[in-house]
Tab-separated table of N, CA and C in Angstrom:
chain	number	residue	atom	x	y	z
A	143	MET	N	60.844	137.753	40.403
A	143	MET	CA	61.799	137.672	39.314
A	143	MET	C	62.427	136.392	38.565
A	144	SER	N	62.635	136.029	37.302
A	144	SER	CA	62.797	134.944	36.940
A	144	SER	C	64.266	135.335	36.328
A	145	PHE	N	64.998	134.503	36.283
A	145	PHE	CA	66.767	134.617	35.694
A	145	PHE	C	66.801	133.260	35.067
A	146	SER	N	67.920	133.801	34.150
A	146	SER	CA	68.287	132.693	33.206
A	146	SER	C	68.618	131.311	33.846
A	147	ALA	N	69.164	130.274	33.236
A	147	ALA	CA	69.751	128.979	33.956
A	147	ALA	C	70.756	129.424	34.860
A	148	THR	N	71.766	130.545	34.488
A	148	THR	CA	72.906	131.133	34.746
A	148	THR	C	72.721	132.895	34.958
A	149	PRO	N	71.921	132.775	36.417
A	149	PRO	CA	71.942	134.092	36.560
A	149	PRO	C	73.184	135.050	36.285
A	150	SER	N	73.138	136.381	35.908
A	150	SER	CA	74.252	137.018	36.006
A	150	SER	C	74.215	138.374	36.916
A	151	VAL	N	75.415	138.811	37.775
A	151	VAL	CA	75.323	139.560	38.531
A	151	VAL	C	76.626	140.480	38.125
A	152	LEU	N	76.506	142.008	38.389
A	152	LEU	CA	77.071	142.975	38.272
A	152	LEU	C	77.205	144.105	39.226
A	153	PHE	N	78.352	143.797	39.904
A	153	PHE	CA	78.986	144.919	41.230
A	153	PHE	C	79.616	145.993	40.619
A	154	VAL	N	78.574	147.143	40.979
A	154	VAL	CA	79.096	148.411	40.760
A	154	VAL	C	79.910	149.029	41.943
A	155	CYS	N	81.057	149.587	42.202
A	155	CYS	CA	81.281	150.915	42.536
A	155	CYS	C	81.953	152.023	42.097
A	156	VAL	N	82.471	153.134	42.929
A	156	VAL	CA	83.230	154.320	41.524
A	156	VAL	C	84.610	153.786	41.618
A	157	HIS	N	85.087	153.115	42.156
A	157	HIS	CA	86.687	152.751	41.904
A	157	HIS	C	87.119	151.297	41.530
A	158	ASN	N	85.940	150.336	41.527
A	158	ASN	CA	86.158	148.999	41.499
A	158	ASN	C	87.659	148.839	42.009
A	159	ALA	N	87.838	149.331	43.188
A	159	ALA	CA	89.236	148.472	43.373
A	159	ALA	C	89.014	147.777	44.928
A	160	GLY	N	87.679	148.234	45.492
A	160	GLY	CA	87.436	147.633	46.576
A	160	GLY	C	85.941	146.988	46.820
A	161	ARG	N	85.374	146.987	46.960
A	161	ARG	CA	84.001	146.645	47.243
A	161	ARG	C	83.616	145.935	45.971
A	162	SER	N	83.305	146.411	45.020
A	162	SER	CA	82.742	145.517	43.733
A	162	SER	C	83.727	144.304	43.555
A	163	GLN	N	85.359	144.559	43.924
A	163	GLN	CA	85.758	143.367	43.659
A	163	GLN	C	85.788	142.100	44.488
A	164	MET	N	85.762	142.806	45.861
A	164	MET	CA	85.513	141.734	47.060
A	164	MET	C	83.996	140.934	46.501
A	165	ALA	N	83.157	141.665	46.691
A	165	ALA	CA	82.202	141.164	46.116
A	165	ALA	C	81.874	139.759	44.841
A	166	ALA	N	82.511	140.421	43.941
A	166	ALA	CA	82.887	139.731	42.912
A	166	ALA	C	84.040	138.346	42.936
A	167	ALA	N	84.606	138.679	43.702
A	167	ALA	CA	85.508	137.584	44.333
A	167	ALA	C	84.794	136.293	44.749
A	168	PHE	N	83.898	137.235	45.963
A	168	PHE	CA	83.403	135.971	46.733
A	168	PHE	C	81.896	135.135	45.960
A	169	LEU	N	81.338	135.989	45.076
A	169	LEU	CA	80.432	135.434	44.363
A	169	LEU	C	81.231	134.138	43.152
A	170	THR	N	82.027	134.308	42.703
A	170	THR	CA	82.602	133.578	41.791
A	170	THR	C	83.385	132.256	42.572
A	171	HIS	N	84.180	132.712	43.692
A	171	HIS	CA	84.359	131.651	44.631
A	171	HIS	C	83.444	130.790	45.370
A	172	LEU	N	82.197	131.386	45.821
A	172	LEU	CA	81.482	130.451	46.373
A	172	LEU	C	79.830	130.167	45.264
A	173	GLY	N	79.821	130.656	43.957
A	173	GLY	CA	79.003	130.024	42.858
A	173	GLY	C	79.336	129.410	42.489
A	174	GLY	N	80.943	129.437	41.691
A	174	GLY	CA	81.471	128.735	40.592
A	174	GLY	C	80.678	129.419	38.985
A	175	GLU	N	80.864	128.054	38.919
A	175	GLU	CA	80.262	127.925	37.271
A	175	GLU	C	78.512	128.635	37.369
A	176	ARG	N	77.785	128.080	38.175
A	176	ARG	CA	76.337	128.375	38.697
A	176	ARG	C	76.172	129.787	38.368
A	177	VAL	N	77.060	130.704	38.239
A	177	VAL	CA	76.614	132.251	38.280
A	177	VAL	C	77.396	132.875	37.606
A	178	GLN	N	76.808	133.695	36.917
A	178	GLN	CA	77.962	134.981	35.846
A	178	GLN	C	78.354	136.045	36.473
A	179	VAL	N	79.599	136.621	37.017
A	179	VAL	CA	79.924	137.546	37.596
A	179	VAL	C	80.687	138.587	36.881
A	180	ARG	N	80.255	139.911	37.050
A	180	ARG	CA	81.123	140.984	36.428
A	180	ARG	C	81.198	142.220	37.731
A	181	SER	N	82.179	143.318	37.547
A	181	SER	CA	82.450	144.287	38.315
A	181	SER	C	82.723	145.447	37.463
A	182	ALA	N	82.548	146.103	37.885
A	182	ALA	CA	83.274	147.820	37.268
A	182	ALA	C	83.038	149.085	37.890
A	183	GLY	N	83.408	150.007	37.777
A	183	GLY	CA	83.650	151.136	38.484
A	183	GLY	C	83.229	152.608	37.460
A	184	THR	N	82.369	153.450	37.967
A	184	THR	CA	82.218	154.281	37.032
A	184	THR	C	83.556	155.148	37.000
A	185	ALA	N	84.486	155.127	37.700
A	185	ALA	CA	85.816	155.798	37.681
A	185	ALA	C	87.064	155.137	38.182
A	186	PRO	N	87.088	153.933	37.163
A	186	PRO	CA	88.319	152.869	37.986
A	186	PRO	C	89.353	153.390	38.710
A	187	ALA	N	89.819	152.767	39.606
A	187	ALA	CA	91.411	153.353	40.054
A	187	ALA	C	92.496	152.378	39.079
A	188	SER	N	93.343	152.505	39.238
A	188	SER	CA	94.459	152.411	38.520
A	188	SER	C	94.999	150.742	38.967
A	189	ALA	N	94.226	150.213	40.024
A	189	ALA	CA	94.904	149.301	40.543
A	189	ALA	C	94.026	148.528	41.918
A	190	VAL	N	93.918	147.660	42.181
A	190	VAL	CA	92.876	147.074	42.908
A	190	VAL	C	93.527	147.413	44.265
A	191	ASN	N	92.701	147.683	45.707
A	191	ASN	CA	93.687	148.355	46.957
A	191	ASN	C	94.483	146.771	47.361
A	192	PRO	N	95.605	147.347	47.877
A	192	PRO	CA	96.215	146.081	47.982
A	192	PRO	C	95.756	145.606	49.591
A	193	ALA	N	94.931	146.133	50.000
A	193	ALA	CA	94.479	145.601	51.839
A	193	ALA	C	93.202	144.636	51.124
A	194	VAL	N	92.730	145.290	50.039
A	194	VAL	CA	91.389	144.339	49.924
A	194	VAL	C	92.380	143.091	49.083
A	195	VAL	N	93.351	142.955	48.663
A	195	VAL	CA	93.952	141.950	48.196
A	195	VAL	C	94.776	140.925	49.102
A	196	GLU	N	94.961	141.654	50.288
A	196	GLU	CA	95.479	141.037	51.629
A	196	GLU	C	94.205	140.393	52.176
A	197	ALA	N	93.053	141.190	52.325
A	197	ALA	CA	91.724	140.812	53.088
A	197	ALA	C	91.510	139.223	52.528
A	198	LEU	N	91.321	139.718	51.079
A	198	LEU	CA	90.701	138.322	50.406
A	198	LEU	C	91.561	137.214	50.408
A	199	ALA	N	93.154	137.337	50.465
A	199	ALA	CA	93.723	136.342	50.510
A	199	ALA	C	93.781	135.095	51.869
A	200	GLU	N	93.530	136.249	52.753
A	200	GLU	CA	93.459	135.572	54.024
A	200	GLU	C	92.019	134.914	54.294
A	201	ALA	N	91.004	135.102	53.635
A	201	ALA	CA	89.671	134.206	53.308
A	201	ALA	C	89.992	132.809	52.147
A	202	GLY	N	91.222	133.252	51.419
A	202	GLY	CA	91.548	132.004	50.559
A	202	GLY	C	91.289	132.219	49.078
A	203	ILE	N	91.077	133.863	48.867
A	203	ILE	CA	90.164	133.940	47.156
A	203	ILE	C	91.813	135.005	47.017
A	204	ASP	N	92.505	134.462	45.911
A	204	ASP	CA	93.392	135.522	44.937
A	204	ASP	C	92.746	136.161	44.029
A	205	ILE	N	93.106	137.854	44.270
A	205	ILE	CA	92.587	138.648	43.257
A	205	ILE	C	93.686	139.291	42.397
A	206	ALA	N	94.715	139.067	43.118
A	206	ALA	CA	96.509	139.962	42.836
A	206	ALA	C	95.848	140.002	41.448
A	207	ALA	N	95.459	139.611	40.500
A	207	ALA	CA	95.377	139.746	38.896
A	207	ALA	C	94.712	140.661	38.449
A	208	GLU	N	93.768	140.906	39.039
A	208	GLU	CA	92.373	141.297	38.993
A	208	GLU	C	93.131	142.848	38.677
A	209	THR	N	91.811	143.708	37.556
A	209	THR	CA	92.242	145.162	37.612
A	209	THR	C	91.144	145.755	37.330
A	210	PRO	N	90.843	146.873	37.908
A	210	PRO	CA	89.300	147.539	37.864
A	210	PRO	C	88.968	147.736	36.643
A	211	LYS	N	88.065	147.806	36.042
A	211	LYS	CA	87.548	147.931	34.925
A	211	LYS	C	85.895	149.131	34.740
A	212	VAL	N	86.172	149.418	33.736
A	212	VAL	CA	85.088	150.789	33.766
A	212	VAL	C	83.619	150.331	33.140
A	213	LEU	N	82.784	150.667	33.853
A	213	LEU	CA	81.256	150.056	33.626
A	213	LEU	C	81.112	150.913	32.277
A	214	THR	N	80.115	149.846	31.789
A	214	THR	CA	79.912	150.030	30.248
A	214	THR	C	78.193	149.827	30.304
A	215	THR	N	77.472	150.429	29.429
A	215	THR	CA	76.233	149.981	29.080
A	215	THR	C	75.979	148.420	28.761
A	216	GLU	N	76.937	147.936	28.311
A	216	GLU	CA	76.499	146.488	27.913
A	216	GLU	C	76.357	145.493	28.963
A	217	ALA	N	77.474	146.160	29.903
A	217	ALA	CA	77.775	145.133	31.389
A	217	ALA	C	76.342	145.627	31.901
A	218	VAL	N	75.742	146.229	31.953
A	218	VAL	CA	74.562	146.217	32.697
A	218	VAL	C	73.368	145.708	31.948
A	219	GLN	N	73.535	145.841	30.696
A	219	GLN	CA	71.976	145.179	29.984
A	219	GLN	C	72.548	143.594	29.833
A	220	ALA	N	73.732	143.200	30.124
A	220	ALA	CA	73.645	141.755	30.166
A	220	ALA	C	73.514	141.007	31.149
A	221	SER	N	73.250	141.869	32.657
A	221	SER	CA	73.337	141.553	33.804
A	221	SER	C	71.504	141.272	34.450
A	222	ASP	N	71.426	140.193	35.346
A	222	ASP	CA	70.117	140.428	35.728
A	222	ASP	C	69.889	141.117	37.094
A	223	ILE	N	71.022	141.003	37.707
A	223	ILE	CA	71.061	141.865	38.835
A	223	ILE	C	72.293	142.575	38.509
A	224	VAL	N	71.784	144.005	39.309
A	224	VAL	CA	73.040	144.989	39.417
A	224	VAL	C	72.972	145.436	40.819
A	225	ILE	N	74.039	145.123	41.720
A	225	ILE	CA	74.467	145.647	42.899
A	225	ILE	C	75.535	146.844	42.811
A	226	THR	N	74.774	147.841	43.530
A	226	THR	CA	75.692	149.164	43.480
A	226	THR	C	76.276	149.090	44.876
A	227	MET	N	77.139	149.856	45.121
A	227	MET	CA	77.816	150.280	46.292
A	227	MET	C	78.383	151.615	46.048
A	228	GLY	N	77.818	152.580	46.589
A	228	GLY	CA	78.271	154.041	46.855
A	228	GLY	C	78.330	154.586	45.501
A	229	CYS	N	77.767	154.288	44.253
A	229	CYS	CA	78.350	154.857	43.166
A	229	CYS	C	77.226	156.220	42.875
A	230	GLY	N	76.168	156.042	43.586
A	230	GLY	CA	74.740	156.957	43.539
A	230	GLY	C	74.485	157.234	42.180
A	231	ASP	N	74.413	158.489	41.700
A	231	ASP	CA	73.504	158.776	40.647
A	231	ASP	C	74.559	158.435	39.230
A	232	ALA	N	75.772	157.944	39.853
A	232	ALA	CA	76.541	157.768	38.471
A	232	ALA	C	76.540	156.111	38.004
A	233	CYS	N	75.734	155.376	38.523
A	233	CYS	CA	75.143	154.384	38.029
A	233	CYS	C	74.002	153.714	37.180
A	234	PRO	N	74.293	153.744	35.593
A	234	PRO	CA	73.129	153.530	34.559
A	234	PRO	C	72.052	152.667	35.331
A	235	TYR	N	70.856	153.205	35.237
A	235	TYR	CA	69.545	152.362	35.118
A	235	TYR	C	69.078	152.289	33.865
A	236	PHE	N	68.376	151.029	33.851
A	236	PHE	CA	67.659	150.346	32.974
A	236	PHE	C	66.613	149.589	33.440
A	237	PRO	N	65.408	149.688	32.899
A	237	PRO	CA	64.254	148.839	33.443
A	237	PRO	C	64.343	147.620	32.996
A	238	GLY	N	63.239	146.727	33.911
A	238	GLY	CA	63.348	145.282	33.986
A	238	GLY	C	64.847	144.670	34.627
A	239	LYS	N	65.669	145.192	35.226
A	239	LYS	CA	66.947	144.942	36.018
A	239	LYS	C	66.492	144.968	37.232
A	240	ARG	N	66.996	143.831	38.238
A	240	ARG	CA	66.941	144.156	39.722
A	240	ARG	C	68.276	144.579	40.291
A	241	TYR	N	67.648	145.757	40.771
A	241	TYR	CA	69.031	146.799	41.677
A	241	TYR	C	68.649	146.366	42.990
A	242	LEU	N	69.970	146.507	43.818
A	242	LEU	CA	70.220	146.540	45.060
A	242	LEU	C	71.453	147.217	45.457
A	243	ASP	N	71.041	147.675	46.636
A	243	ASP	CA	72.181	148.946	46.842
A	243	ASP	C	72.572	148.748	48.219
A	244	TRP	N	73.877	148.169	48.221
A	244	TRP	CA	74.523	147.832	49.262
A	244	TRP	C	75.254	148.521	49.897
A	245	GLN	N	74.934	149.171	51.216
A	245	GLN	CA	75.706	150.033	51.832
A	245	GLN	C	76.749	149.328	52.625
A	246	LEU	N	78.156	150.135	52.052
A	246	LEU	CA	79.294	149.472	52.743
A	246	LEU	C	80.033	150.365	52.818
A	247	ASP	N	80.919	150.507	53.975
A	247	ASP	CA	81.937	151.247	54.253
A	247	ASP	C	82.978	151.397	52.900
A	248	ASP	N	83.764	152.166	52.894
A	248	ASP	CA	84.479	152.272	51.512
A	248	ASP	C	85.917	151.823	52.169
A	249	PRO	N	86.480	150.842	51.488
A	249	PRO	CA	87.743	150.221	51.958
A	249	PRO	C	88.998	151.373	51.421
A	250	ALA	N	88.927	152.178	50.279
A	250	ALA	CA	89.807	152.951	50.030
A	250	ALA	C	90.779	153.856	51.008
A	251	GLY	N	91.845	153.683	51.044
A	251	GLY	CA	92.765	154.380	51.887
A	251	GLY	C	92.904	153.818	53.151
A	252	GLN	N	92.337	152.575	53.264
A	252	GLN	CA	92.274	151.715	54.744
A	252	GLN	C	92.753	150.907	54.917
A	253	GLY	N	93.565	150.447	56.206
A	253	GLY	CA	94.614	149.196	56.436
A	253	GLY	C	93.687	147.934	56.329
A	254	ILE	N	94.625	147.002	56.502
A	254	ILE	CA	93.895	145.522	56.306
A	254	ILE	C	92.928	145.403	57.770
A	255	ALA	N	92.899	146.092	59.118
A	255	ALA	CA	92.668	146.047	59.682
A	255	ALA	C	90.962	146.693	59.722
A	256	ALA	N	90.704	147.670	58.881
A	256	ALA	CA	89.346	148.035	58.360
A	256	ALA	C	88.938	147.728	57.325
A	257	VAL	N	89.672	146.803	56.548
A	257	VAL	CA	89.227	146.205	55.575
A	257	VAL	C	88.495	144.884	55.834
A	258	ARG	N	89.301	144.031	56.819
A	258	ARG	CA	88.560	142.713	57.452
A	258	ARG	C	86.673	142.347	57.671
A	259	PRO	N	86.494	143.952	58.139
A	259	PRO	CA	84.907	143.531	58.782
A	259	PRO	C	84.023	144.041	57.498
A	260	ILE	N	84.835	144.663	56.387
A	260	ILE	CA	83.777	144.827	55.140
A	260	ILE	C	83.774	143.677	54.148
A	261	ARG	N	84.743	143.083	54.382
A	261	ARG	CA	85.244	141.608	53.753
A	261	ARG	C	83.855	140.623	54.549
A	262	ASP	N	84.180	140.666	55.514
A	262	ASP	CA	83.434	139.672	56.221
A	262	ASP	C	81.480	139.894	56.190
A	263	ASP	N	81.512	141.475	56.145
A	263	ASP	CA	79.774	141.585	55.589
A	263	ASP	C	79.101	141.340	54.337
A	264	ILE	N	80.655	141.591	53.331
A	264	ILE	CA	80.203	141.228	52.191
A	264	ILE	C	79.873	139.707	51.759
A	265	GLU	N	80.920	138.944	52.517
A	265	GLU	CA	80.559	137.348	52.128
A	265	GLU	C	78.890	136.947	53.016
A	266	GLN	N	78.745	137.516	53.654
A	266	GLN	CA	77.503	137.290	54.066
A	266	GLN	C	76.476	137.848	53.473
A	267	ARG	N	76.825	139.026	52.940
A	267	ARG	CA	75.766	139.401	52.051
A	267	ARG	C	75.645	138.447	50.466
A	268	ILE	N	76.885	138.063	50.173
A	268	ILE	CA	77.060	137.015	49.175
A	268	ILE	C	76.227	136.029	49.435
A	269	ARG	N	76.377	135.536	50.512
A	269	ARG	CA	75.626	133.770	50.968
A	269	ARG	C	74.366	134.129	50.992
A	270	GLY	N	73.816	135.303	51.359
A	270	GLY	CA	72.322	135.476	51.144
A	270	GLY	C	71.967	135.708	49.791
A	271	LEU	N	72.609	136.401	49.111
A	271	LEU	CA	72.618	136.352	47.617
A	271	LEU	C	72.384	135.208	46.806
A	272	LEU	N	73.230	134.132	46.897
A	272	LEU	CA	73.241	132.966	46.582
A	272	LEU	C	72.030	132.097	47.430
A	273	ALA	N	71.738	132.380	48.445
A	273	ALA	CA	70.327	131.618	48.877
A	273	ALA	C	69.092	132.157	47.852
A	274	GLU	N	69.186	133.627	47.557
A	274	GLU	CA	68.104	134.020	47.062
A	274	GLU	C	67.818	133.018	45.781
A	275	LEU	N	69.243	133.165	45.291
A	275	LEU	CA	69.201	132.528	43.632
A	275	LEU	C	68.921	130.981	43.640
A	276	GLY	N	69.050	130.456	44.763
A	276	GLY	CA	68.904	128.966	44.908
A	276	GLY	C	69.891	128.170	44.836
A	277	ILE	N	71.339	128.863	44.856
A	277	ILE	CA	72.341	128.530	44.565
A	277	ILE	C	73.035	127.719	45.954
A	278	GLU	N	73.538	126.683	46.077
A	278	GLU	CA	74.357	126.133	47.515
A	278	GLU	C	75.539	126.545	47.215
A	279	PRO	N	76.186	127.194	48.165
A	279	PRO	CA	77.655	127.323	48.455
A	279	PRO	C	78.417	126.246	48.697
A	280	PRO	N	79.456	125.709	48.435
A	280	PRO	CA	80.212	124.567	48.629
A	280	PRO	C	80.354	125.050	50.146
A	281	ALA	N	80.652	123.504	50.741
A	281	ALA	CA	80.554	123.633	52.497
A	281	ALA	C	81.465	124.132	52.871
């Protein structure tokens, strides 16, 4: 599948407060201007999970100002790759998009100790995605 010069990736989970926020933060952090990143939720929470904010801060990424966003049809249509994380049938499907479903534990209601392994799993998946897209993360 070919992508535009700047591939765009949309991360979708139910609340857009944990997994999709972490994935978007890592892709933005490691991909920089070479990739366009969006995240959204099918039923967005009122705020990003504080344990997720803390876990990313430990990795040197500040998402304290991020807020959960509602998933729109436009966001899906504007994305080359849509990565879903446990939103099941609530995620819209459009032909011609590349869909990946990442099976990840939900950090909702979990403490920092439970969020760290999810964060690390997401970072590894993001590094793999960047390699697939031919984007070299910073050393």
